Amino acid sequence: MITVNDLKNAELKGWLQGWIDLCKPAQVEFCDGSEQHYNTLCDLMVKTGTFIKMKYPQNSYLARSDKSDVARVEERTFICAKDEANAGVTNHWKAPAEMKAEFNQIFDGCMAGRTMYIIPFSMGNPESPLAKYGIEITDSAYVVVNMMIMTRVSQTILDRVDAGREYIHAVHSNGAPLGADQADVPWPCAPVEKKYITQFPDTREIISYGSGYGGNALLGKKCFALRIASVLAKEEGWMAEHMLILKVTNPEGKYKFVTGAFPSACGKTNLAMLTPTLPGWKVETVGDDIAWMRFNEKDGMLHAINPEAGFFGVAPGTSMKSNPNAMKTINVGNTIFTNVALTEDYGYWWEDGDVKDPGTVVDWLRRPWNKAWNPAGPAAHKNSRFTTPAKQCPVIAPEWESPEGVPISAILFGGRRKTVVPLVNESRSWEHGVFMGATMSSEMTAATLGGAGQLRFDPMAMLPFIGYNVTDYLAHWLEIGKHPGAKLPKIYYVNWFRRGEDGHFLWPGYGDNSRVLKWIFERCDGTAAAKETEIGFLPTEDAIDMSGLDVSDEDKKILLSVDKEGWKATLPQFEEWLNKLNKYADQGHPLPAEIFAQLETLKKNLA
Ligand code: SAT
Ligand code: MN
């Protein structure tokens, strides 16, 4: 086992030793990414009670979190840029020096009685020119094994960093030191008001304290691959986006790659692994959450890589009906379940899965649970997750680890809109597409603050993930559109969630979304028909393949037409939103004039 003293890189050594001196762990352990280390850590967690070994699927474990530590905590997430205007209206901000001073106190001794793990990892195939490396320090074995699934961890990466390769500095602690006579708990963490998820864009650092859950602690994911990467992408002329990547192949064997940005709970993972209902069409998966895209100078196209190596998917609602390929991926084994229910025979269970009534199970709060007892809450937490290797997915695209990435022909944006927004709408231009992304929105339900009919905006599905001012982010999107010699992807706004007056879904969704993908595929080839409307190019009535589909003519019409009055009524909300983004205009962060110009065009078209 290597130690800090074996390293040659003075910067790396100094950084690690600084954190060791501050955190005061009982021991330090380097991670080499080996199966042996993975198994050792899993066995250790079974002994300490963090993990339960499951009987099914094979080589899989269940973890149950503290009940206060179940999701990303946006109100405790900060962009520590030089000044507040650099963080912009979509982020919480703290001054870097202040934050560091506070960390010097709260990290002092925070790993007492615990092991500090050092994880060298790569986002993307380590041999890809689009990949970036990181080192995460953590006191959580749970984080180590999840990082081993979600990223590429290896000794080679440590060797390359030691030899001087650039890396992102990431530090995580559960914030629960263990006293000499203190009994441990299965899921150590700090109370919500002591949690901090911080990004320092100027020094490319991530420091996370107090939470062991998901994106709070697996720092390669949202913290690195989106918040920090979005800053790097702006500086270096590429894009880090909250997008799935899929490959769609037509019956003649011709294929294209498409990315899609959707807010959470809009079925991104399902779309990425879709089983087409159209005969002869095929969809394969490159990624389900994050895309890094860069211009390829040979073909002028944006090429995308999936920086991740696994899926961290929401369990409830995943079933053989909603996403058979995700179920098959999980069932290969080697999966970590977090906060799902445990069946009597040590298998998994969650709401809206394949088994309707599991009998008596142990719920995520470790209590006996049975449907017949009318329990107060669900057996699986609604943000319960599976962590599973992408390579196990039966429809993983052969190109998914391609070093040069996959050429992107189309970008999809979409939200959840019951009204107004048609099934699919092609942007007139890149700039118009950027406007569509900037005004991406979903309806709030009556239960959400703000009430029904109000829109919740989520630009490019990046609201909590843009590591700098959102206006500069939109300017960067426009800048990408001006890349010399670029063959830009076409941009589409899709809406699977339109409803009729009586509330029924107009569109079946799931595998039938392949019909929309087919139209987009053929638009990219210039062979599918469209009509120009006030809001963009919509499919003509018969341009979308509706063969064998049980949708009434009346519903088809609504799905493929422009609700002019509805759009007009939306305009004031668009305008209010864009003005809100523009808060730091006079501090050097104006919303690009082009975005306002697009709003004016839309107004004029609808007048
Ligand atoms: O917890 S994660 O940020 O990794 C997943 C999510 O919230 O989208
Ligand atoms: Mn996501």
PDB file of C-alpha atoms and ligand atoms in Angstrom, residues 71-72 213-216 218 221-222 242 264 289 312 383 385 465, ligand 1:
ATOM      1  CA  ALA A  71     -30.991  14.078  -1.338  1.00  0.00           C
ATOM      2  CA  ARG A  72     -28.958  16.933  -2.696  1.00  0.00           C
ATOM      3  CA  TYR A 213     -25.739  11.157  -0.071  1.00  0.00           C
ATOM      4  CA  GLY A 214     -25.539  11.145  -3.869  1.00  0.00           C
ATOM      5  CA  GLY A 215     -24.370  14.318  -5.540  1.00  0.00           C
ATOM      6  CA  ASN A 216     -23.456  15.835  -2.151  1.00  0.00           C
ATOM      7  CA  LEU A 218     -19.959  11.568  -4.988  1.00  0.00           C
ATOM      8  CA  LYS A 221     -20.991  13.934 -10.518  1.00  0.00           C
ATOM      9  CA  LYS A 222     -22.812  17.278 -10.170  1.00  0.00           C
ATOM     10  CA  HIS A 242     -27.075  17.971 -17.818  1.00  0.00           C
ATOM     11  CA  SER A 264     -35.559  15.804 -12.852  1.00  0.00           C
ATOM     12  CA  ASP A 289     -27.297  12.248 -17.013  1.00  0.00           C
ATOM     13  CA  PHE A 312     -27.267   6.623 -10.234  1.00  0.00           C
ATOM     14  CA  ASN A 383     -35.315   9.612  -3.828  1.00  0.00           C
ATOM     15  CA  ARG A 385     -31.404   5.067  -5.739  1.00  0.00           C
ATOM     16  CA  PHE A 465     -25.657  23.085 -11.775  1.00  0.00           C
TER      17      PHE A 465
HETATM   18  O1  SAT B   1     -27.792  13.123  -6.089  1.00  0.00           O
HETATM   19  S1  SAT B   1     -27.481  13.404  -7.502  1.00  0.00           S
HETATM   20  O2  SAT B   1     -27.211  14.829  -7.676  1.00  0.00           O
HETATM   21  O3  SAT B   1     -26.345  12.662  -7.940  1.00  0.00           O
HETATM   22  C1  SAT B   1     -28.798  12.969  -8.465  1.00  0.00           C
HETATM   23  C2  SAT B   1     -29.741  14.077  -8.689  1.00  0.00           C
HETATM   24  O4  SAT B   1     -30.205  14.705  -7.746  1.00  0.00           O
HETATM   25  O5  SAT B   1     -30.051  14.342  -9.870  1.00  0.00           O
END
